[in-house]
Short mmCIF file of C-alpha atoms and ligand atoms in Angstrom, two decimals:
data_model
loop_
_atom_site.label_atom_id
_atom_site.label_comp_id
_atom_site.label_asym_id
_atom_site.label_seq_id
_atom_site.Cartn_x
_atom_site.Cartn_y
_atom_site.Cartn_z
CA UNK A 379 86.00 77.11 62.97
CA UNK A 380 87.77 80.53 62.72
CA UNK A 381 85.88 83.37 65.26
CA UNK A 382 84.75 86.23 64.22
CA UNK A 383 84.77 89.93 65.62
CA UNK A 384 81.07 89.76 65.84
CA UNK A 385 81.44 86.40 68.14
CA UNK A 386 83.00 88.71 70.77
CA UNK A 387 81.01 90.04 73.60
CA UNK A 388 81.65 91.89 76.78
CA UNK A 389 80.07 90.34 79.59
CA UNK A 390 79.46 92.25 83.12
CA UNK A 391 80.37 90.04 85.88
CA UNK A 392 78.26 91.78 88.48
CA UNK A 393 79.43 91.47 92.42
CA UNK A 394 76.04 89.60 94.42
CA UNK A 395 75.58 91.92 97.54
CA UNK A 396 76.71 90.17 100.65
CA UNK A 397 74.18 89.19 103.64
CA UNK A 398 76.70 92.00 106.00
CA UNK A 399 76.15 94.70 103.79
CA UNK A 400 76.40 98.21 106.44
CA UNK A 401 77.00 101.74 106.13
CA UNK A 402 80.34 101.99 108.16
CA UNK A 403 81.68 104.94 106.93
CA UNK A 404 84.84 103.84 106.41
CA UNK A 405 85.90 105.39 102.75
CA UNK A 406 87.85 108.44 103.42
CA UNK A 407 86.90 110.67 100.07
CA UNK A 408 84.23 108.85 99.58
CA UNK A 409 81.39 111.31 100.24
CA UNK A 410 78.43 108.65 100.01
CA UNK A 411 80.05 106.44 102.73
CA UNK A 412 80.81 109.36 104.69
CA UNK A 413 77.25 111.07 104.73
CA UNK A 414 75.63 107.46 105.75
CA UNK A 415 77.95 106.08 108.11
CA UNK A 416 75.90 104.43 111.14
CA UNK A 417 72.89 104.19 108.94
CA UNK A 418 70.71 100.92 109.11
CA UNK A 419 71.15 98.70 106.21
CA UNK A 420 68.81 96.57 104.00
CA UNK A 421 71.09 93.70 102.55
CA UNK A 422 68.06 91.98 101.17
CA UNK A 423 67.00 94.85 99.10
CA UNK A 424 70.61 95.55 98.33
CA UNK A 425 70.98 92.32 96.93
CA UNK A 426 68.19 91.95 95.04
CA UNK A 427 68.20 96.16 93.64
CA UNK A 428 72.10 94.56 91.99
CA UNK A 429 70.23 91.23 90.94
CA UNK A 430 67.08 93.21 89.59
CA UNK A 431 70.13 95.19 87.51
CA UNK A 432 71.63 91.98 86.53
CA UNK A 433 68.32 90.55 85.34
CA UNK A 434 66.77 93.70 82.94
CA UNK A 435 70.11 93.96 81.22
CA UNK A 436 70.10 89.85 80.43
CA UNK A 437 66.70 90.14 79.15
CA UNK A 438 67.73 93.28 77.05
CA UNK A 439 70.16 90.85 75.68
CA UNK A 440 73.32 92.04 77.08
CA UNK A 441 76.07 89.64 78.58
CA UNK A 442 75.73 88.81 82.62
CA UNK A 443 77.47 87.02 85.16
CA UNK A 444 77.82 87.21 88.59
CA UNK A 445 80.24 86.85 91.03
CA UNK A 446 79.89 85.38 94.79
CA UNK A 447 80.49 87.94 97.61
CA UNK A 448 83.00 87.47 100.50
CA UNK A 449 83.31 85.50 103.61
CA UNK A 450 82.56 88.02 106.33
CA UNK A 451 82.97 88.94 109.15
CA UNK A 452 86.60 88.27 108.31
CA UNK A 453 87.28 86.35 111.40
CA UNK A 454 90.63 85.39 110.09
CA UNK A 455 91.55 88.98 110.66
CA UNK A 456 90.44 89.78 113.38
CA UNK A 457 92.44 86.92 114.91
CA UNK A 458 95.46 88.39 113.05
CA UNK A 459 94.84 91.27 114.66
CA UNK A 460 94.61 89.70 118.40
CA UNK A 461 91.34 88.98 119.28
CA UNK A 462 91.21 85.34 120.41
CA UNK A 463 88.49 82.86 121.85
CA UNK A 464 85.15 81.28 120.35
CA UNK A 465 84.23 83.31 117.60
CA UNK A 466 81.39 84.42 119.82
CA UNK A 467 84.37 85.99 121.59
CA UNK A 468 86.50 87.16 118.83
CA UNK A 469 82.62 89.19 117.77
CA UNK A 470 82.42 90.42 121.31
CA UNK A 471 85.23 91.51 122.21
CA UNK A 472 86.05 93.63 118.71
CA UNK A 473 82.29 95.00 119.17
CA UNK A 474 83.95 96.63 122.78
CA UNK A 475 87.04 97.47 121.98
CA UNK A 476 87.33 97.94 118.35
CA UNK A 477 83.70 98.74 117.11
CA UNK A 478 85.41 100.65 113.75
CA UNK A 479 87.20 97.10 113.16
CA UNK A 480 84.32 95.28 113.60
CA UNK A 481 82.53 97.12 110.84
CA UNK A 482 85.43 96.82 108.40
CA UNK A 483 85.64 93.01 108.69
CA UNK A 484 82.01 92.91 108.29
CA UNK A 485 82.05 95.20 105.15
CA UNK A 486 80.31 93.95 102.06
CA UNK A 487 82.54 96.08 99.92
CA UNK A 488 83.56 93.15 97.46
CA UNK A 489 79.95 93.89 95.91
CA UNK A 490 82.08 96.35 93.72
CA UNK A 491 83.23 94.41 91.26
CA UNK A 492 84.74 97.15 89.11
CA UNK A 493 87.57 97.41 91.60
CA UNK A 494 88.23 93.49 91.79
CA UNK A 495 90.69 93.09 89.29
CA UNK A 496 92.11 95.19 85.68
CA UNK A 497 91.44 92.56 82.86
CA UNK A 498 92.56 92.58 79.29
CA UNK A 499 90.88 90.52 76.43
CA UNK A 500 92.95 88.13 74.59
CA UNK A 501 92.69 90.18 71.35
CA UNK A 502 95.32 92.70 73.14
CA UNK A 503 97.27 89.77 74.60
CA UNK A 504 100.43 88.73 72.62
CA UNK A 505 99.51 85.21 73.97
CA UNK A 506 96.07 85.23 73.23
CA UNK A 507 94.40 84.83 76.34
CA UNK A 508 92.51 86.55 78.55
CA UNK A 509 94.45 88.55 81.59
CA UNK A 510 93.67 89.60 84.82
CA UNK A 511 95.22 91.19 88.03
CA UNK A 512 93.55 91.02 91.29
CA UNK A 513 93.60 94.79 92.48
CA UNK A 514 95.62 94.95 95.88
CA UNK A 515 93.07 98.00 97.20
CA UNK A 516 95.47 98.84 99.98
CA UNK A 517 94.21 102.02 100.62
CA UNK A 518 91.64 100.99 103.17
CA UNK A 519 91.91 98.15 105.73
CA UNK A 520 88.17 96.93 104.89
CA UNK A 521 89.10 96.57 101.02
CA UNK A 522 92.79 95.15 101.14
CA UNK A 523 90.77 92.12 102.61
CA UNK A 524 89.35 91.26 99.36
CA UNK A 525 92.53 90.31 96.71
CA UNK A 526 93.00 86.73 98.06
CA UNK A 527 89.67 85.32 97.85
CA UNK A 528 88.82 87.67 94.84
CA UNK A 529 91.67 86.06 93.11
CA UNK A 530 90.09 82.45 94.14
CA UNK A 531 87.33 83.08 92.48
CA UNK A 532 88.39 84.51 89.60
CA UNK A 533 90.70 81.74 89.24
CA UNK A 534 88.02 78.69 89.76
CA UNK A 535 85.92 80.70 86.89
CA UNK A 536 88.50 81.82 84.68
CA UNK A 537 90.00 78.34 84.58
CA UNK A 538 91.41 77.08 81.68
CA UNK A 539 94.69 78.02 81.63
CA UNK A 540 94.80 77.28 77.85
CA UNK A 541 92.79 80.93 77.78
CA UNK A 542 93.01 82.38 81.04
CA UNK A 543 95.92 83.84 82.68
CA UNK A 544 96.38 85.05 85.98
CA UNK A 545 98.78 87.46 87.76
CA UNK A 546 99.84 88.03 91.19
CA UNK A 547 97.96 91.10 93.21
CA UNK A 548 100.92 93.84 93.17
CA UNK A 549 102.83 94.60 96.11
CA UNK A 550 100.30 95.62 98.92
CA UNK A 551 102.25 99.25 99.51
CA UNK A 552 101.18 102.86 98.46
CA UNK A 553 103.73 103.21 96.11
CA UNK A 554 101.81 100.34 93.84
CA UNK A 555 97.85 100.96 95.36
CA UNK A 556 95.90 99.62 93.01
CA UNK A 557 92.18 100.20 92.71
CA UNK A 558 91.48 97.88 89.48
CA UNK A 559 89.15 98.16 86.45
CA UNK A 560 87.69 101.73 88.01
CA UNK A 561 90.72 102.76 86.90
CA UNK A 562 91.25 101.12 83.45
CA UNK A 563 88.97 101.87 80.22
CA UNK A 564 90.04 100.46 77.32
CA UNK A 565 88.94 102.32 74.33
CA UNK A 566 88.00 100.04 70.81
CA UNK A 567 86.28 100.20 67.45
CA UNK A 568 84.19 96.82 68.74
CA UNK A 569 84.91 94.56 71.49
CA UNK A 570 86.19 92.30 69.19
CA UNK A 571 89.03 94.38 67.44
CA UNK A 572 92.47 96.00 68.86
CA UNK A 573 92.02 98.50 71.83
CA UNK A 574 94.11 100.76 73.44
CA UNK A 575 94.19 100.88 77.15
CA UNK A 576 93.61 104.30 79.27
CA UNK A 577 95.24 104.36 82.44
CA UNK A 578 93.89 107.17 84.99
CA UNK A 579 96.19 107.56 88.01
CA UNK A 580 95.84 109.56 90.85
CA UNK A 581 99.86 109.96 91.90
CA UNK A 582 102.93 109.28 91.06
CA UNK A 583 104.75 107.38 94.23
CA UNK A 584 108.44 107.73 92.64
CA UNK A 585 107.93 111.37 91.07
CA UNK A 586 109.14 114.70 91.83
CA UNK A 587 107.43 116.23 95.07
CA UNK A 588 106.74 119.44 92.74
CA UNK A 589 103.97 117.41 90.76
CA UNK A 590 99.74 119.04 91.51
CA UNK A 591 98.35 116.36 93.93
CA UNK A 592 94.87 116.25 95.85
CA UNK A 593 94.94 118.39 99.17
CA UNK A 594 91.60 116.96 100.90
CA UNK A 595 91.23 113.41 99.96
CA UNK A 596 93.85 111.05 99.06
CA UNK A 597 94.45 109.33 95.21
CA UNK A 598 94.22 105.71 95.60
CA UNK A 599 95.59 104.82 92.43
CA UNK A 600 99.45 104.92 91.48
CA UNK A 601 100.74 105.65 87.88
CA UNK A 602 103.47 103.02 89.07
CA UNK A 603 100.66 100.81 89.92
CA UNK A 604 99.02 101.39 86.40
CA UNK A 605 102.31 100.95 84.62
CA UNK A 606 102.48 97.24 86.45
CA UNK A 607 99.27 96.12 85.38
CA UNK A 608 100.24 96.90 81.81
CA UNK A 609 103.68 95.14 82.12
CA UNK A 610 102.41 92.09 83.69
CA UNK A 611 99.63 91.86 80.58
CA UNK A 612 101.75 92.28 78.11
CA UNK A 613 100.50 95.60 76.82
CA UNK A 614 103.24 97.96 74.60
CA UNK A 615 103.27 101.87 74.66
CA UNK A 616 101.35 101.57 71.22
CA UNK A 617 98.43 100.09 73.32
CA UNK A 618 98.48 102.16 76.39
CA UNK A 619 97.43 106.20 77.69
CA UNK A 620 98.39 106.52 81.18
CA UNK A 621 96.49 110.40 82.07
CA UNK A 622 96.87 111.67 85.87
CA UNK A 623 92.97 112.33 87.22
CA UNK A 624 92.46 115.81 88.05
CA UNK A 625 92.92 116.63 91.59
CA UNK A 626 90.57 119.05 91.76
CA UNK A 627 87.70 116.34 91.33
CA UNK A 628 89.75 113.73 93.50
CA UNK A 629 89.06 116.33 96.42
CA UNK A 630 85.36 116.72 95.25
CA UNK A 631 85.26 113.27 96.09
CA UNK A 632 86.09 111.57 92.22
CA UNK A 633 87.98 108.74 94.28
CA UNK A 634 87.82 106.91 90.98
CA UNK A 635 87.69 107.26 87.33
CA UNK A 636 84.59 105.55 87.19
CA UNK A 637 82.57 108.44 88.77
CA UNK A 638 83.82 111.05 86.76
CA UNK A 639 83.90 109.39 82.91
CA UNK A 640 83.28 106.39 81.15
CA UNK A 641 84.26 104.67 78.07
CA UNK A 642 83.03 101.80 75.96
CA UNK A 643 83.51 100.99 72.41
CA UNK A 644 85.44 104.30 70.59
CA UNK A 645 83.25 106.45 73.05
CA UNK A 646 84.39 108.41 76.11
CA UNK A 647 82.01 110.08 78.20
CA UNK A 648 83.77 112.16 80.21
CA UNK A 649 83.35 115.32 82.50
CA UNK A 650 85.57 118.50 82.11
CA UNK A 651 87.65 118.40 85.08
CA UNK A 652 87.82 114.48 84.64
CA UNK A 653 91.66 114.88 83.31
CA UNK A 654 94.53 116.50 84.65
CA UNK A 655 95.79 117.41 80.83
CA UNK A 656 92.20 116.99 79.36
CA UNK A 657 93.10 117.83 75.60
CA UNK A 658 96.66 115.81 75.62
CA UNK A 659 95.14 112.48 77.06
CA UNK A 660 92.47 112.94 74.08
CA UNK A 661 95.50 113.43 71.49
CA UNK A 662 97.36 110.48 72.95
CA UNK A 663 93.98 108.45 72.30
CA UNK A 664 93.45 109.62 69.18
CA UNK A 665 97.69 108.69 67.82
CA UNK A 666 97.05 105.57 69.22
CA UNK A 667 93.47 103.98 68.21
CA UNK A 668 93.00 102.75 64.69
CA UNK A 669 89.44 104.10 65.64
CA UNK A 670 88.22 107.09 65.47
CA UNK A 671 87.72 108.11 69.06
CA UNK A 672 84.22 109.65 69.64
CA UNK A 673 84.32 112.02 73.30
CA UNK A 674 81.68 113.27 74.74
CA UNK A 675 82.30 116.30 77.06
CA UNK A 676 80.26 117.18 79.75
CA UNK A 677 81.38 120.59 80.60
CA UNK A 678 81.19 122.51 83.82
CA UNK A 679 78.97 124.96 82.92
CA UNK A 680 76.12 121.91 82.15
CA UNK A 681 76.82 120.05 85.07
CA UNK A 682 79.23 120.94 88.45
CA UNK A 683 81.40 118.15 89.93
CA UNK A 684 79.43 118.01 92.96
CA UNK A 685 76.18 117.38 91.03
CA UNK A 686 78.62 114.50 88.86
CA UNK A 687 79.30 113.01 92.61
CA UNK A 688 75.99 113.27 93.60
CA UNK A 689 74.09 112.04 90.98
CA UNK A 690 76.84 109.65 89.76
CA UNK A 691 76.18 109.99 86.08
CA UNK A 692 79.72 109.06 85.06
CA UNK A 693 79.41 106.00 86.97
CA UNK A 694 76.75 104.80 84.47
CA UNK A 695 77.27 101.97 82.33
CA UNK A 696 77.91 102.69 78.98
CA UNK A 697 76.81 98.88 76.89
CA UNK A 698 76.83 98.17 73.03
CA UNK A 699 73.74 97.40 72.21
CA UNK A 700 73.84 93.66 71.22
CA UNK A 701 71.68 94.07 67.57
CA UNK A 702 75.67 94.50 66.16
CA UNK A 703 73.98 98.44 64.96
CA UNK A 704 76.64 100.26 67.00
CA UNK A 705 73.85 102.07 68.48
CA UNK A 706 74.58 102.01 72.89
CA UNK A 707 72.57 102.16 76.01
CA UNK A 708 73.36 104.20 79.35
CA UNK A 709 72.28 102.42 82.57
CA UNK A 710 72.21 105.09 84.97
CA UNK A 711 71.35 104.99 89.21
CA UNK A 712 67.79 106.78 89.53
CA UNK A 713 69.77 109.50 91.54
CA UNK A 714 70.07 111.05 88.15
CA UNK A 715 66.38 111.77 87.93
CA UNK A 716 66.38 113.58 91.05
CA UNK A 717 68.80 116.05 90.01
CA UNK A 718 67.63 118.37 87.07
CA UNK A 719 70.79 120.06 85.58
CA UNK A 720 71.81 116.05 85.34
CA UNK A 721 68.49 114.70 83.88
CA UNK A 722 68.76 118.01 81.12
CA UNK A 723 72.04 116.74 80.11
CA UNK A 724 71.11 113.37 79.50
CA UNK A 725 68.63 114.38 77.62
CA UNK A 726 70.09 117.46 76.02
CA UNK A 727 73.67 116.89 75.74
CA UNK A 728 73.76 112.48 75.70
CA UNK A 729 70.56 111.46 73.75
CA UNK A 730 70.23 114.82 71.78
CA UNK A 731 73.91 115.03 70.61
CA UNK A 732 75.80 113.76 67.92
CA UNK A 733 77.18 110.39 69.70
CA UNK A 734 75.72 106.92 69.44
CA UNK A 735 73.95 106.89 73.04
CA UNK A 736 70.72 105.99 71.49
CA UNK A 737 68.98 104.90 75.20
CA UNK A 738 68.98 105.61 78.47
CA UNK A 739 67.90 103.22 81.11
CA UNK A 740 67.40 103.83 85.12
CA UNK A 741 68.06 101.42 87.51
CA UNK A 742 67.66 101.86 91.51
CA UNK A 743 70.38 100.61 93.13
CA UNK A 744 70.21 102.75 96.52
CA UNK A 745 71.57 100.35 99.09
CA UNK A 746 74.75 100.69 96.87
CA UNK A 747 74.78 104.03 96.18
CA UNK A 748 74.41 105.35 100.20
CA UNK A 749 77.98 103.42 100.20
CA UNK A 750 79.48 105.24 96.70
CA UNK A 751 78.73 102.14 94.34
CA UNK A 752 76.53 102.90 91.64
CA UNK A 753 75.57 100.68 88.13
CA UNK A 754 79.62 100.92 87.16
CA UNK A 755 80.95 100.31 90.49
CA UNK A 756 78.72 96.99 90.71
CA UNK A 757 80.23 95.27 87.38
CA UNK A 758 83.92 94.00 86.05
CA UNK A 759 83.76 93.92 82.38
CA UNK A 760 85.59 90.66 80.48
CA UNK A 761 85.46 90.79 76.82
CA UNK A 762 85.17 86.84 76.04
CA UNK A 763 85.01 85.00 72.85
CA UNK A 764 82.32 82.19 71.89
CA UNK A 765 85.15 80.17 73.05
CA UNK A 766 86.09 81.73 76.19
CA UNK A 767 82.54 81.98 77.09
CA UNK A 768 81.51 78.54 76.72
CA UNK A 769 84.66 77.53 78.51
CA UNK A 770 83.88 79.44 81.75
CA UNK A 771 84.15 77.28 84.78
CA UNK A 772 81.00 77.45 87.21
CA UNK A 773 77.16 78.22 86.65
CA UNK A 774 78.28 81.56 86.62
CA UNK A 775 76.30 83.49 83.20
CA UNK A 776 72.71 84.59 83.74
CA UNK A 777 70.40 83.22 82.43
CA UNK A 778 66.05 83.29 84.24
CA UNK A 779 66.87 79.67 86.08
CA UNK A 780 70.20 80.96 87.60
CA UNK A 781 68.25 84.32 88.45
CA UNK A 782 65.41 82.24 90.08
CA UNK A 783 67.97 80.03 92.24
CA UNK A 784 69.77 83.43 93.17
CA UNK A 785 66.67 85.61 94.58
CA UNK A 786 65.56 82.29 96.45
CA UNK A 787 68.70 81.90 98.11
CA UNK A 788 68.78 85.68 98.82
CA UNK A 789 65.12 85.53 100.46
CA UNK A 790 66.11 82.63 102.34
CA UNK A 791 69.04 84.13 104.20
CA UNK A 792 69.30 87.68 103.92
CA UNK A 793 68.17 90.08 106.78
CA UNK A 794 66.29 93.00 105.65
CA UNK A 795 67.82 95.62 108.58
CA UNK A 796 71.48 95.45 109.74
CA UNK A 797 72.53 98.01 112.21
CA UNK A 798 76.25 98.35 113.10
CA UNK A 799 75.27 97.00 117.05
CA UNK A 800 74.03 93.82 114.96
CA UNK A 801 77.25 93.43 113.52
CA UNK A 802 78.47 91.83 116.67
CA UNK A 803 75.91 88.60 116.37
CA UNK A 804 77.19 85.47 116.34
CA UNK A 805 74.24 84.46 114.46
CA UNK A 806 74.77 86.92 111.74
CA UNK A 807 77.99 84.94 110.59
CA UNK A 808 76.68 81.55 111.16
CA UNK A 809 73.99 82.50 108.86
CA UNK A 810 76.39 84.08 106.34
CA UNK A 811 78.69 81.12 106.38
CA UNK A 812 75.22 78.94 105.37
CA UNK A 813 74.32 80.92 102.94
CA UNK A 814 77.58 81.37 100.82
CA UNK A 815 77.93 77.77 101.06
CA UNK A 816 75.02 77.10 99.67
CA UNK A 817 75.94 79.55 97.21
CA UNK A 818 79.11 78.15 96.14
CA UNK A 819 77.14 74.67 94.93
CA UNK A 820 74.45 77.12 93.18
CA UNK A 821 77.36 78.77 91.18
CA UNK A 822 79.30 75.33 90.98
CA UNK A 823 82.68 77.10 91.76
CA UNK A 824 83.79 74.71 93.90
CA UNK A 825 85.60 75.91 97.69
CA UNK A 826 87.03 79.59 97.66
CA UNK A 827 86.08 80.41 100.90
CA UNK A 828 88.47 80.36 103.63
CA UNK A 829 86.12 78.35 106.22
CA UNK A 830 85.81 75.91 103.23
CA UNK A 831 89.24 75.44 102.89
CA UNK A 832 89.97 74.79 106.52
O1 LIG B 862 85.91 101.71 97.79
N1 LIG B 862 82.77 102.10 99.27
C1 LIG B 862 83.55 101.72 98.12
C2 LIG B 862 82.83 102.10 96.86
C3 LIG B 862 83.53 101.57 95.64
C4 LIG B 862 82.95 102.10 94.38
N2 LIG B 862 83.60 101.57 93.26
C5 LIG B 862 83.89 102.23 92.12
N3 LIG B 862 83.78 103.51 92.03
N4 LIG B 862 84.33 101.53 91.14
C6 LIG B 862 84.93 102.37 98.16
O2 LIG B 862 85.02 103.55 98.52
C7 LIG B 862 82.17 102.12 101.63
C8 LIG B 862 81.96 101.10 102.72
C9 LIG B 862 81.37 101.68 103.97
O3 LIG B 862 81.58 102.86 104.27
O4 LIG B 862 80.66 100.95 104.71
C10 LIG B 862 83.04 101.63 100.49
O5 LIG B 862 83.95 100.86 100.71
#
């Protein structure tokens, strides 16, 4: 039977919060993980805040999945990086000698899904099937810990190779740092007709040195980085907008895209300073969709980009409502509740204007956000066909049985405080290896982990 546009959906694959989840402080330009470094931690109220999200957007009738967190502590690096004995050992003696270590193999970061891979749906794909690239995230030690198993898992779900295909992570060097979907909007009438794929990069690794770069905080993401993503998936110059970000927000702590606009469908929601050449990356949009692209600006004057940081309003999620009316929803982190020049512009500005954002929806997801993740950071968007759907390895979609199975299993082994002394406690990772596991049979994804593949 032939598909049809309308039997495309977008489904948010939302990262699980893992049992280790800590405030380390260990994202440079990150101004959430930098205020609450040392805090204590709650990674049973972190992980069920993200499955709480997961489980009012499923019964809205939106699209979820869900995918596993990491093995950590990442013993297997800390060995790599010379600590040697019992694991007992390995703990101790990092938790003496190396405490800022410690924390980074214990980070939970992988929670933030929308920096686990760049994806493209098969109706962009001159093979048609679905693509995705495991992002490298070199830019921080805790985060370049995440491709191999991230690509794993992505490869156990996404498993028919008859619609899925998957590319290697790009070469783990600044020149080609690669921060994923974050990074990566792809702009469409529907899901299910042709997009065109925006690009944000922060630098240029091969350009001239005269070209404006951030002075406080560094870019993460490379336009040569960008530019490899699109060649490995296929995508032409017809389909693609690479736009620098504007440094001025990068060193007001924008460290990606995704806290400064968001796009879905022929919208972008955007802030002023979100573009380097603001009015030419809208042109280049505009020559290039066979939609008409709908922005909405946020300008400084209604909102500065320390209140867009603060409150994370760009890092909302931006969903098609799933009645087929065009009509959209905005899921935004209850941070933007607190802050009134915010709150006036959604209401003002977002549901009073001229744009389809017909509902806005709050969610509290405050373990995430003290570490820079809000609703966007916590999802990786796959636009699937009935086909590809229902050809997904793994128990992986939500539906109330899977949500039932997942907050038992988070009540069963999650702590509910985690200081960065406890990181140190052998206990802490037998229980984590237990409980993913167990996890890996509830999700049926067979082995990813490395302690399950010896
Ligand atoms: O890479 N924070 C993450 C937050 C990622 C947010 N993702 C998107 N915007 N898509 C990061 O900066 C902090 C961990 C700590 O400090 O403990 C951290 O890694």
């Amino acid at each position: 039977m032939k598909e049809t546009v309308s039997d495309v959906r977008e489904v948010n694959f939302d990262g699980l919060v893992g049992p280790t989840h800590n405030y380390a402080g260990l994202a440079h330009g990150n101004v959430a993980s930098m205020r609450h470094g040392g805090l204590e931690s709650d990674p049973k109220e972190a992980a069920l805040q993200g499955l709480a999200k997961m489980k009012a957007l499923k019964d809205a009738g939106f699209a979820q999945g869900v995918l596993p967190p990491q093995q950590r502590p990442d013993l297997g690096a800390l060995r790599d990086l010379g600590f040697s004995g019992s694991n007992a050992q390995v703990l101790e003696r990092a938790a003496h000698e190396a405490p800022q270590l410690l924390r980074a193999v214990c980070s939970a970061s992988s929670m933030w899904t929308a920096n686990a891979a760049t994806v493209t749906p098969s109706r962009d794909a001159v093979d048609g099937r679905v693509h995705f690239t495991p992002a490298n995230l070199q830019s921080s030690f805790h985060r370049f810990l995440e491709p191999q198993t991230t690509g794993r898992v992505l490869a156990a779900i996404f498993r028919d190779e008859a619609r899925f295909a998957h590319h290697p992570v790009l070469p783990a060097t600044p020149a080609f740092s690669d921060e994923g979907a974050a990074n990566h909007t792809r702009l469409a009438a529907t899901h299910g007709e042709a997009g065109v794929h925006l690009f944000v990069y922060g630098r240029q690794a091969f350009g001239g040195a005269d070209r404006k770069e951030p002075k406080r905080f560094p870019a993460r993401q490379t336009l040569e980085a960008s530019q490899a993503i699109a060649r490995q998936h296929g995508l032409n110059d017809a389909q693609t907008v690479f736009a620098q970000q504007h440094p001025e927000a990068i060193d007001a702590g924008v460290f990606h895209n995704d806290v400064i606009a968001v796009g879905n469908g022929p919208v972008l929601l955007y802030h002023e300073m979100a573009f380097f050449e603001e009015e030419r990356t809208l042109e280049a949009l505009r020559s290039k969709m066979a939609a008409p692209l709908i922005p909405v600006r946020v300008p400084l004057e209604a909102m500065s980009l320390e209140d867009a940081v603060s409150s994370y309003l760009f890092n909302s999620q931006l969903l098609s409502d799933p009645d087929g009316s065009g009509a959209m929803t905005l899921v935004v982190p209850g941070e933007c509740q607190e802050n009134d020049a915010v709150w006036r512009t959604i209401q003002d500005l977002l549901l009073g204007g001229n744009n389809p954002i017909g509902e806005v929806v709050v969610k509290d997801v405050k373990q995430s956000m003290r570490n820079g993740g809000g609703p966007a950071c916590l999802r990786l968007r796959v636009v699937l066909s009935q086909a590809e759907r229902s050809n997904l390895s793994g128990r992986v979609l939500l539906d109330d049985t899977l949500y039932g199975d997942l907050t038992a299993w988070v009540e069963k082994h999650y702590r509910d405080r985690l200081t960065p002394e406890d990181l140190a406690d052998p206990q802490l990772a037998e229980e984590t290896l237990t409980a993913l596991d167990e996890l890996t049979q509830i999700l049926a994804i067979g082995n990813v982990y490395p302690f399950q593949l010896g």
